[in-house]
Amino acid sequence: MGERIVVVGLGYVGLPLAVALARKFEVIGFDIDANRIGELRQNYDRTREVDEETLKSSTLKLSSDRSHCSGADVFFVTVPTPVDQQNRPDLSALIAATRIVAESIDGTKRPTIIYESTVYPGVTEGICGPEIEKASGLKRGRDFRLGYSPERINPGDRQHTIDRITKVIAGEDGEVLDQMERIYGAVTEGGVFRAASIKAAEAAKAIENAQRDINIAFMNEVTQIFAKIGVSVWDVLEASRTKWNFLPFEPGLVGGHCIGVDPYYLSHLAEELGHNPQVILAGRGTNDGMGRWIADTLHAEGGGKAGRALILGLTFKENVPDLRNSRSFDLVERLSELGYDVDVADPFADAAELQSIHGLQLTEPDGEAYDFVVGAVAHQTYRDLAPDRLNSWVKDGGTLADIKGIWRGLTLDPSIRRWSL
């Protein structure tokens, strides 16, 4: 089967990659979270990216024991790269994973370490490589080599999966590139693209998400402008989409561990180089403030009188269970500050995680009606709601706030006030 491979980090990125690689190679999936490994051994993936039957039939070996990483021919590092409270890159998980790899290297095999974690250009060669040398006492190039391939996992997307997308690859020499092309080429029908350098591949990932962030920020800003003249942005979008080259980005709450984070990695690099990243930070600032703007606007629409509010949707995007960096919590926080009694509901969110991290409890909205019901995340469950159920959740004279425009076609009780972006 060729190379013995270890994938370090089994989250949204690492698990689908490890499962795909295991179809062609001998693969160990490693994660420091023993609970995560235990769940996966029971064929349960809490991220919902890999289904039970696929896990059950996979030859992937799972471990939280570092000794099982030793002596691999290829290491893939797929750990999270978030930002801290000041929106600065937090590379702690990446450095920790790098040290685990360094301790596991057999220099006589001259292994390849391939990073998929999203970083700013220069991290793989300028930070990770030296860290491996420091921790292992080995020499890059002679005893191990580096590669980089930006991950393109889109949580909840069943079309653009690891076995279908084009993989951008970069290595420190032609031999590494050939090896990466052979490995990735064995598991994806989308083929590979050889980037000019590791820094170019790192930069490609950074701008892919920053570009989306900026485009959505534009839509959020024009949404705020049109709201001042009583025009819904969804009506504007319906008209604009008839032009052949219009880019159909939509407004909303923009968070998560990619698009809500990666622009800060790019802006960090810019600032390190003495460049003021005006466009990138302006877009992020607009998107970061959207939740509070929505809450303040709803409060004003309701005459400045607080009441009971229900937020439908807490995860960072539709049909996924991930609560990390979700901007729905901005809505909850601001409405609470304004005096509202806020309940929250989400069919995908983990109740224990929500309680431990955010101090919130999930509600089943089938009891008393609310003054405000806010559709924050377009889960399919909410898209499929029948009008009579929505009617039952909103008090007479109450407001249904449809942030994502998912109920625009529904006929509701005329006593309900309707609001959308």
CSV table of C-alpha atoms in Angstrom, one decimal:
chain,number,residue,atom,x,y,z
A,1,MET,CA,0.0,0.0,0.0
A,2,GLY,CA,3.0,2.3,-0.1
A,3,GLU,CA,3.6,5.0,2.5
A,4,ARG,CA,2.5,4.6,6.1
A,5,ILE,CA,0.6,7.8,6.9
A,6,VAL,CA,-0.4,9.6,10.1
A,7,VAL,CA,-3.1,12.3,10.2
A,8,VAL,CA,-2.7,14.5,13.2
A,9,GLY,CA,-6.0,16.1,14.2
A,10,LEU,CA,-9.4,14.5,13.4
A,11,GLY,CA,-11.8,17.4,13.1
A,12,TYR,CA,-13.8,18.7,10.1
A,13,VAL,CA,-10.6,18.5,8.0
A,14,GLY,CA,-8.6,15.7,9.3
A,15,LEU,CA,-11.3,13.0,9.6
A,16,PRO,CA,-12.5,13.1,6.0
A,17,LEU,CA,-8.9,13.3,4.8
A,18,ALA,CA,-7.9,10.3,6.9
A,19,VAL,CA,-10.9,8.2,5.8
A,20,ALA,CA,-10.2,9.1,2.1
A,21,LEU,CA,-6.5,8.2,2.4
A,22,ALA,CA,-7.3,5.0,4.2
A,23,ARG,CA,-8.9,3.7,1.0
A,24,LYS,CA,-5.5,3.6,-0.6
A,25,PHE,CA,-2.9,3.7,2.2
A,26,GLU,CA,-2.1,2.4,5.7
A,27,VAL,CA,-3.4,5.3,7.8
A,28,ILE,CA,-3.5,6.1,11.5
A,29,GLY,CA,-5.8,8.9,12.6
A,30,PHE,CA,-4.4,10.6,15.7
A,31,ASP,CA,-6.2,13.0,18.0
A,32,ILE,CA,-5.2,14.1,21.5
A,33,ASP,CA,-8.9,14.0,22.5
A,34,ALA,CA,-9.5,10.5,23.8
A,35,ASN,CA,-13.3,11.1,23.9
A,36,ARG,CA,-13.2,11.9,20.2
A,37,ILE,CA,-11.3,8.7,19.4
A,38,GLY,CA,-13.8,6.7,21.5
A,39,GLU,CA,-16.7,8.2,19.6
A,40,LEU,CA,-15.1,7.5,16.2
A,41,ARG,CA,-14.4,3.9,17.3
A,42,GLN,CA,-18.1,3.6,17.9
A,43,ASN,CA,-18.6,4.9,14.3
A,44,TYR,CA,-20.0,8.2,15.5
A,45,ASP,CA,-18.7,11.5,14.1
A,46,ARG,CA,-20.0,14.5,16.1
A,47,THR,CA,-19.1,16.9,13.2
A,48,ARG,CA,-21.5,14.8,10.9
A,49,GLU,CA,-18.9,15.0,8.1
A,50,VAL,CA,-18.5,11.2,7.9
A,51,ASP,CA,-21.5,8.9,8.3
A,52,GLU,CA,-21.7,5.7,10.4
A,53,GLU,CA,-21.5,3.2,7.6
A,54,THR,CA,-18.4,4.9,6.1
A,55,LEU,CA,-16.6,4.8,9.4
A,56,LYS,CA,-17.7,1.2,10.0
A,57,SER,CA,-16.2,0.1,6.7
A,58,SER,CA,-13.0,2.1,6.8
A,59,THR,CA,-9.6,0.6,7.4
A,60,LEU,CA,-8.5,3.7,9.3
A,61,LYS,CA,-6.8,3.0,12.6
A,62,LEU,CA,-7.6,5.4,15.4
A,63,SER,CA,-5.5,6.4,18.4
A,64,SER,CA,-4.9,9.1,21.0
A,65,ASP,CA,-1.5,7.4,21.9
A,66,ARG,CA,1.4,9.4,20.6
A,67,SER,CA,3.6,6.4,20.3
A,68,HIS,CA,1.4,5.1,17.5
A,69,CYS,CA,2.5,8.1,15.4
A,70,SER,CA,6.2,7.0,15.4
A,71,GLY,CA,8.0,6.1,12.2
A,72,ALA,CA,5.5,7.2,9.6
A,73,ASP,CA,6.5,8.0,6.1
A,74,VAL,CA,4.1,11.0,5.7
A,75,PHE,CA,2.5,13.1,8.4
A,76,PHE,CA,-0.6,15.3,7.7
A,77,VAL,CA,-1.2,18.1,10.2
A,78,THR,CA,-4.9,19.2,10.2
A,79,VAL,CA,-5.4,21.0,13.5
A,80,PRO,CA,-7.5,24.2,14.1
A,81,THR,CA,-5.8,27.6,13.8
A,82,PRO,CA,-8.2,30.1,15.5
A,83,VAL,CA,-7.6,33.6,16.7
A,84,ASP,CA,-7.4,34.8,20.3
A,85,GLN,CA,-9.5,37.4,22.1
A,86,GLN,CA,-7.7,40.2,20.3
A,87,ASN,CA,-8.2,38.5,16.9
A,88,ARG,CA,-4.5,37.6,16.6
A,89,PRO,CA,-3.5,34.2,15.1
A,90,ASP,CA,-3.4,31.5,17.8
A,91,LEU,CA,-0.9,28.9,16.6
A,92,SER,CA,-0.8,27.0,19.9
A,93,ALA,CA,-2.6,23.9,18.6
A,94,LEU,CA,-0.4,24.0,15.4
A,95,ILE,CA,2.8,24.2,17.5
A,96,ALA,CA,1.6,21.4,19.8
A,97,ALA,CA,0.9,19.2,16.8
A,98,THR,CA,4.2,20.0,15.2
A,99,ARG,CA,6.0,18.9,18.4
A,100,ILE,CA,4.1,15.6,18.4
A,101,VAL,CA,5.2,15.1,14.8
A,102,ALA,CA,8.8,16.1,15.7
A,103,GLU,CA,8.9,13.5,18.5
A,104,SER,CA,7.6,10.8,16.1
A,105,ILE,CA,10.0,11.3,13.2
A,106,ASP,CA,12.4,8.6,12.1
A,107,GLY,CA,15.1,10.6,10.3
A,108,THR,CA,16.3,7.5,8.5
A,109,LYS,CA,13.0,7.5,6.6
A,110,ARG,CA,13.2,11.2,5.6
A,111,PRO,CA,9.5,11.6,6.1
A,112,THR,CA,7.3,14.3,4.6
A,113,ILE,CA,5.3,16.6,6.8
A,114,ILE,CA,2.3,18.1,5.0
A,115,TYR,CA,0.4,20.9,6.7
A,116,GLU,CA,-3.3,21.5,5.8
A,117,SER,CA,-4.1,23.9,8.7
A,118,THR,CA,-4.9,27.4,7.5
A,119,VAL,CA,-2.1,29.8,8.2
A,120,TYR,CA,-0.6,33.1,6.8
A,121,PRO,CA,2.2,32.8,4.3
A,122,GLY,CA,5.5,31.9,5.8
A,123,VAL,CA,4.2,29.8,8.8
A,124,THR,CA,5.0,26.4,7.4
A,125,GLU,CA,8.6,27.2,6.5
A,126,GLY,CA,9.3,30.0,9.0
A,127,ILE,CA,7.7,28.6,12.2
A,128,CYS,CA,6.8,24.9,11.8
A,129,GLY,CA,10.0,23.8,10.1
A,130,PRO,CA,12.3,25.4,12.7
A,131,GLU,CA,10.1,24.0,15.5
A,132,ILE,CA,10.5,20.5,14.1
A,133,GLU,CA,14.3,21.0,13.9
A,134,LYS,CA,14.4,22.3,17.5
A,135,ALA,CA,12.2,19.5,19.0
A,136,SER,CA,13.8,16.6,17.0
A,137,GLY,CA,17.4,17.7,16.5
A,138,LEU,CA,16.9,16.8,12.9
A,139,LYS,CA,17.6,18.9,9.8
A,140,ARG,CA,15.0,20.0,7.3
A,141,GLY,CA,15.8,18.8,3.8
A,142,ARG,CA,18.2,16.1,5.0
A,143,ASP,CA,16.1,14.3,7.6
A,144,PHE,CA,12.6,15.5,6.8
A,145,ARG,CA,10.8,17.6,4.2
A,146,LEU,CA,7.9,20.0,4.2
A,147,GLY,CA,4.7,20.3,2.1
A,148,TYR,CA,1.5,22.3,2.2
A,149,SER,CA,-1.9,21.8,0.8
A,150,PRO,CA,-4.7,24.2,1.9
A,151,GLU,CA,-7.8,22.4,3.1
A,152,ARG,CA,-11.0,23.1,1.3
A,153,ILE,CA,-13.5,21.3,3.4
A,154,ASN,CA,-16.8,23.1,3.5
A,155,PRO,CA,-18.8,21.8,6.5
A,156,GLY,CA,-22.1,20.4,5.6
A,157,ASP,CA,-21.3,20.4,1.8
A,158,ARG,CA,-21.9,17.0,0.3
A,159,GLN,CA,-20.9,18.0,-3.2
A,160,HIS,CA,-17.4,19.5,-2.7
A,161,THR,CA,-15.9,16.6,-0.7
A,162,ILE,CA,-12.3,15.7,-0.4
A,163,ASP,CA,-12.6,13.0,-3.1
A,164,ARG,CA,-14.0,15.5,-5.7
A,165,ILE,CA,-12.2,18.8,-5.2
A,166,THR,CA,-8.9,20.0,-6.8
A,167,LYS,CA,-6.1,19.9,-4.3
A,168,VAL,CA,-3.5,22.7,-4.4
A,169,ILE,CA,-0.2,21.3,-3.5
A,170,ALA,CA,3.2,22.8,-2.7
A,171,GLY,CA,6.5,21.2,-1.5
A,172,GLU,CA,10.0,22.3,-0.8
A,173,ASP,CA,11.3,20.4,-3.8
A,174,GLY,CA,10.2,18.5,-6.9
A,175,GLU,CA,10.4,15.1,-5.2
A,176,VAL,CA,8.0,16.2,-2.5
A,177,LEU,CA,5.6,17.6,-5.1
A,178,ASP,CA,5.7,14.3,-7.0
A,179,GLN,CA,4.9,12.4,-3.8
A,180,MET,CA,2.1,14.8,-2.9
A,181,GLU,CA,0.6,14.5,-6.3
A,182,ARG,CA,0.7,10.8,-6.2
A,183,ILE,CA,-0.9,10.6,-2.7
A,184,TYR,CA,-3.6,13.2,-3.2
A,185,GLY,CA,-4.2,12.0,-6.8
A,186,ALA,CA,-5.0,8.6,-5.4
A,187,VAL,CA,-8.0,9.9,-3.4
A,188,THR,CA,-9.5,12.8,-5.4
A,189,GLU,CA,-10.9,12.8,-8.9
A,190,GLY,CA,-10.6,16.6,-8.9
A,191,GLY,CA,-6.8,16.3,-9.6
A,192,VAL,CA,-4.1,18.5,-8.2
A,193,PHE,CA,-2.6,21.9,-8.9
A,194,ARG,CA,1.0,22.5,-8.3
A,195,ALA,CA,1.5,25.9,-6.6
A,196,ALA,CA,4.6,27.9,-7.3
A,197,SER,CA,5.7,27.7,-3.7
A,198,ILE,CA,4.6,26.8,-0.2
A,199,LYS,CA,4.0,30.5,0.5
A,200,ALA,CA,1.8,30.8,-2.6
A,201,ALA,CA,-0.3,27.9,-1.5
A,202,GLU,CA,-0.6,29.3,2.0
A,203,ALA,CA,-1.6,32.7,0.5
A,204,ALA,CA,-4.2,31.1,-1.8
A,205,LYS,CA,-6.1,29.7,1.2
A,206,ALA,CA,-5.9,32.9,3.0
A,207,ILE,CA,-7.4,35.0,0.2
A,208,GLU,CA,-10.1,32.4,-0.8
A,209,ASN,CA,-11.9,33.0,2.5
A,210,ALA,CA,-11.0,36.7,2.8
A,211,GLN,CA,-12.5,37.3,-0.6
A,212,ARG,CA,-15.8,35.7,0.5
A,213,ASP,CA,-15.8,37.7,3.7
A,214,ILE,CA,-15.3,41.0,1.9
A,215,ASN,CA,-18.1,40.2,-0.6
A,216,ILE,CA,-20.5,39.3,2.1
A,217,ALA,CA,-19.5,42.4,4.0
A,218,PHE,CA,-20.5,44.5,1.0
A,219,MET,CA,-23.9,42.8,1.0
A,220,ASN,CA,-24.3,43.5,4.8
A,221,GLU,CA,-23.4,47.1,4.3
A,222,VAL,CA,-25.8,47.7,1.5
A,223,THR,CA,-28.4,45.9,3.6
A,224,GLN,CA,-28.0,48.5,6.3
A,225,ILE,CA,-28.3,51.3,3.7
A,226,PHE,CA,-31.4,49.9,2.1
A,227,ALA,CA,-33.0,49.4,5.5
A,228,LYS,CA,-33.0,53.1,6.0
A,229,ILE,CA,-35.3,53.6,3.0
A,230,GLY,CA,-37.5,50.6,3.8
A,231,VAL,CA,-36.2,48.4,1.0
A,232,SER,CA,-35.5,44.7,1.6
A,233,VAL,CA,-32.1,43.5,0.3
A,234,TRP,CA,-33.8,40.3,-0.8
A,235,ASP,CA,-36.0,42.2,-3.2
A,236,VAL,CA,-32.9,43.9,-4.5
A,237,LEU,CA,-31.1,40.6,-4.9
A,238,GLU,CA,-33.9,39.1,-6.9
A,239,ALA,CA,-33.6,41.9,-9.4
A,240,SER,CA,-29.8,42.0,-9.5
A,241,ARG,CA,-29.5,38.2,-10.1
A,242,THR,CA,-31.0,38.7,-13.5
A,243,LYS,CA,-27.7,40.2,-14.7
A,244,TRP,CA,-25.4,37.5,-16.1
A,245,ASN,CA,-22.2,38.5,-14.2
A,246,PHE,CA,-23.7,39.5,-10.9
A,247,LEU,CA,-22.1,37.7,-8.0
A,248,PRO,CA,-24.9,36.3,-5.8
A,249,PHE,CA,-23.5,36.8,-2.4
A,250,GLU,CA,-26.0,37.1,0.4
A,251,PRO,CA,-26.1,39.1,3.7
A,252,GLY,CA,-26.2,37.5,7.1
A,253,LEU,CA,-24.2,36.5,10.2
A,254,VAL,CA,-20.7,35.6,9.2
A,255,GLY,CA,-18.7,33.5,11.6
A,256,GLY,CA,-17.2,30.1,11.9
A,257,HIS,CA,-13.6,28.8,12.0
A,258,CYS,CA,-12.7,29.7,8.4
A,259,ILE,CA,-14.3,32.8,6.9
A,260,GLY,CA,-14.7,34.4,10.3
A,261,VAL,CA,-11.0,33.8,11.1
A,262,ASP,CA,-8.8,33.6,8.0
A,263,PRO,CA,-9.0,37.4,7.2
A,264,TYR,CA,-7.3,38.1,10.5
A,265,TYR,CA,-4.4,35.8,9.6
A,266,LEU,CA,-4.0,37.8,6.3
A,267,SER,CA,-4.3,41.2,8.1
A,268,HIS,CA,-1.8,40.0,10.7
A,269,LEU,CA,0.8,39.3,8.0
A,270,ALA,CA,0.1,42.7,6.5
A,271,GLU,CA,0.6,44.5,9.8
A,272,GLU,CA,3.8,42.5,10.4
A,273,LEU,CA,5.1,43.8,7.1
A,274,GLY,CA,4.1,47.4,7.9
A,275,HIS,CA,1.1,47.5,5.6
A,276,ASN,CA,-2.3,48.8,6.8
A,277,PRO,CA,-4.9,46.3,5.5
A,278,GLN,CA,-7.8,48.6,5.2
A,279,VAL,CA,-10.1,46.6,2.9
A,280,ILE,CA,-9.7,43.3,4.8
A,281,LEU,CA,-10.3,44.7,8.2
A,282,ALA,CA,-13.2,46.9,7.1
A,283,GLY,CA,-15.0,43.8,5.8
A,284,ARG,CA,-14.4,41.9,8.9
A,285,GLY,CA,-15.5,44.8,11.1
A,286,THR,CA,-18.8,45.1,9.1
A,287,ASN,CA,-19.5,41.4,9.5
A,288,ASP,CA,-18.5,41.2,13.1
A,289,GLY,CA,-20.9,44.0,13.9
A,290,MET,CA,-23.9,42.6,11.9
A,291,GLY,CA,-25.5,40.7,14.8
A,292,ARG,CA,-25.6,43.8,17.1
A,293,TRP,CA,-27.0,45.9,14.2
A,294,ILE,CA,-29.8,43.4,13.7
A,295,ALA,CA,-30.6,43.3,17.4
A,296,ASP,CA,-30.7,47.1,17.6
A,297,THR,CA,-32.8,47.4,14.5
A,298,LEU,CA,-35.3,44.9,15.7
A,299,HIS,CA,-35.5,46.7,19.0
A,300,ALA,CA,-36.2,50.0,17.3
A,301,GLU,CA,-38.8,48.4,15.0
A,302,GLY,CA,-40.6,47.1,18.1
A,303,GLY,CA,-40.8,50.6,19.5
A,304,GLY,CA,-37.9,50.2,22.0
A,305,LYS,CA,-39.9,47.9,24.2
A,306,ALA,CA,-38.2,44.7,25.4
A,307,GLY,CA,-40.0,41.4,25.6
A,308,ARG,CA,-39.5,37.7,25.1
A,309,ALA,CA,-37.4,36.6,22.2
A,310,LEU,CA,-36.6,33.3,20.6
A,311,ILE,CA,-33.5,32.8,18.5
A,312,LEU,CA,-33.8,30.0,16.0
A,313,GLY,CA,-30.3,28.8,15.0
A,314,LEU,CA,-27.0,29.0,16.9
A,315,THR,CA,-24.4,27.2,14.9
A,316,PHE,CA,-22.1,29.1,12.6
A,317,LYS,CA,-23.9,27.9,9.4
A,318,GLU,CA,-26.8,25.9,8.3
A,319,ASN,CA,-27.1,22.2,8.8
A,320,VAL,CA,-23.9,21.8,10.8
A,321,PRO,CA,-23.4,21.3,14.6
A,322,ASP,CA,-20.4,23.6,15.0
A,323,LEU,CA,-20.9,26.4,17.5
A,324,ARG,CA,-17.3,27.8,17.1
A,325,ASN,CA,-17.2,31.6,16.5
A,326,SER,CA,-20.9,31.7,15.6
A,327,ARG,CA,-22.2,35.3,15.3
A,328,SER,CA,-25.7,34.2,16.5
A,329,PHE,CA,-24.4,34.7,20.0
A,330,ASP,CA,-24.0,38.4,19.2
A,331,LEU,CA,-27.7,38.5,18.7
A,332,VAL,CA,-28.3,36.7,22.0
A,333,GLU,CA,-25.9,39.0,23.9
A,334,ARG,CA,-27.2,42.3,22.5
A,335,LEU,CA,-30.9,41.4,22.9
A,336,SER,CA,-30.1,40.4,26.5
A,337,GLU,CA,-28.3,43.8,27.0
A,338,LEU,CA,-31.5,45.5,25.7
A,339,GLY,CA,-33.6,43.8,28.4
A,340,TYR,CA,-35.0,40.9,26.5
A,341,ASP,CA,-35.7,37.5,28.0
A,342,VAL,CA,-34.0,35.3,25.3
A,343,ASP,CA,-34.6,31.7,24.6
A,344,VAL,CA,-32.5,29.8,22.0
A,345,ALA,CA,-33.2,26.7,19.9
A,346,ASP,CA,-31.1,24.7,17.4
A,347,PRO,CA,-31.7,21.2,16.1
A,348,PHE,CA,-28.0,20.7,15.4
A,349,ALA,CA,-26.3,22.2,18.5
A,350,ASP,CA,-24.9,20.1,21.2
A,351,ALA,CA,-26.7,20.9,24.5
A,352,ALA,CA,-23.8,20.1,26.8
A,353,GLU,CA,-21.4,22.2,24.7
A,354,LEU,CA,-23.8,25.1,24.6
A,355,GLN,CA,-24.2,25.0,28.4
A,356,SER,CA,-20.6,24.6,29.2
A,357,ILE,CA,-19.2,27.2,26.9
A,358,HIS,CA,-22.0,29.8,26.6
A,359,GLY,CA,-24.1,29.1,29.7
A,360,LEU,CA,-27.2,28.7,27.6
A,361,GLN,CA,-29.9,26.0,27.5
A,362,LEU,CA,-31.7,24.8,24.4
A,363,THR,CA,-35.5,25.4,24.3
A,364,GLU,CA,-38.1,23.4,22.5
A,365,PRO,CA,-40.3,26.2,21.2
A,366,ASP,CA,-43.7,24.6,21.6
A,367,GLY,CA,-45.0,26.5,24.7
A,368,GLU,CA,-45.8,30.2,25.2
A,369,ALA,CA,-45.5,32.5,22.2
A,370,TYR,CA,-42.8,35.2,21.9
A,371,ASP,CA,-42.8,38.9,21.1
A,372,PHE,CA,-39.8,38.3,18.7
A,373,VAL,CA,-38.9,35.2,16.8
A,374,VAL,CA,-35.7,35.5,15.0
A,375,GLY,CA,-34.6,33.0,12.2
A,376,ALA,CA,-30.9,33.4,12.5
A,377,VAL,CA,-29.6,30.2,10.8
A,378,ALA,CA,-31.2,28.7,7.7
A,379,HIS,CA,-31.2,25.1,8.9
A,380,GLN,CA,-33.4,22.9,6.6
A,381,THR,CA,-35.5,22.2,9.7
A,382,TYR,CA,-36.5,25.8,9.8
A,383,ARG,CA,-36.9,26.1,6.1
A,384,ASP,CA,-39.4,23.3,6.2
A,385,LEU,CA,-41.5,24.8,9.0
A,386,ALA,CA,-45.2,25.0,8.3
A,387,PRO,CA,-47.0,28.3,8.6
A,388,ASP,CA,-49.2,27.2,11.4
A,389,ARG,CA,-46.2,26.2,13.5
A,390,LEU,CA,-44.5,29.6,13.0
A,391,ASN,CA,-47.8,31.3,13.8
A,392,SER,CA,-48.0,29.5,17.1
A,393,TRP,CA,-44.6,30.8,18.2
A,394,VAL,CA,-45.3,34.5,17.6
A,395,LYS,CA,-47.7,36.5,19.8
A,396,ASP,CA,-50.4,38.5,18.2
A,397,GLY,CA,-48.7,41.7,17.2
A,398,GLY,CA,-45.3,40.1,17.6
A,399,THR,CA,-42.5,40.1,15.1
A,400,LEU,CA,-41.1,37.4,13.0
A,401,ALA,CA,-37.5,38.4,12.0
A,402,ASP,CA,-36.4,36.4,8.9
A,403,ILE,CA,-32.7,37.2,8.6
A,404,LYS,CA,-32.0,34.7,5.8
A,405,GLY,CA,-35.2,35.3,3.8
A,406,ILE,CA,-36.3,31.7,4.2
A,407,TRP,CA,-40.0,32.4,4.9
A,408,ARG,CA,-40.6,35.1,2.4
A,409,GLY,CA,-43.0,32.8,0.5
A,410,LEU,CA,-45.1,31.8,3.5
A,411,THR,CA,-48.5,33.2,4.2
A,412,LEU,CA,-48.7,33.9,8.0
A,413,ASP,CA,-51.3,35.3,10.3
A,414,PRO,CA,-51.9,39.0,9.4
A,415,SER,CA,-51.5,39.9,13.1
A,416,ILE,CA,-47.8,39.0,12.9
A,417,ARG,CA,-45.4,41.8,11.9
A,418,ARG,CA,-42.7,40.6,9.5
A,419,TRP,CA,-39.2,41.8,9.3
A,420,SER,CA,-36.3,40.8,7.1
A,421,LEU,CA,-33.0,42.1,5.9
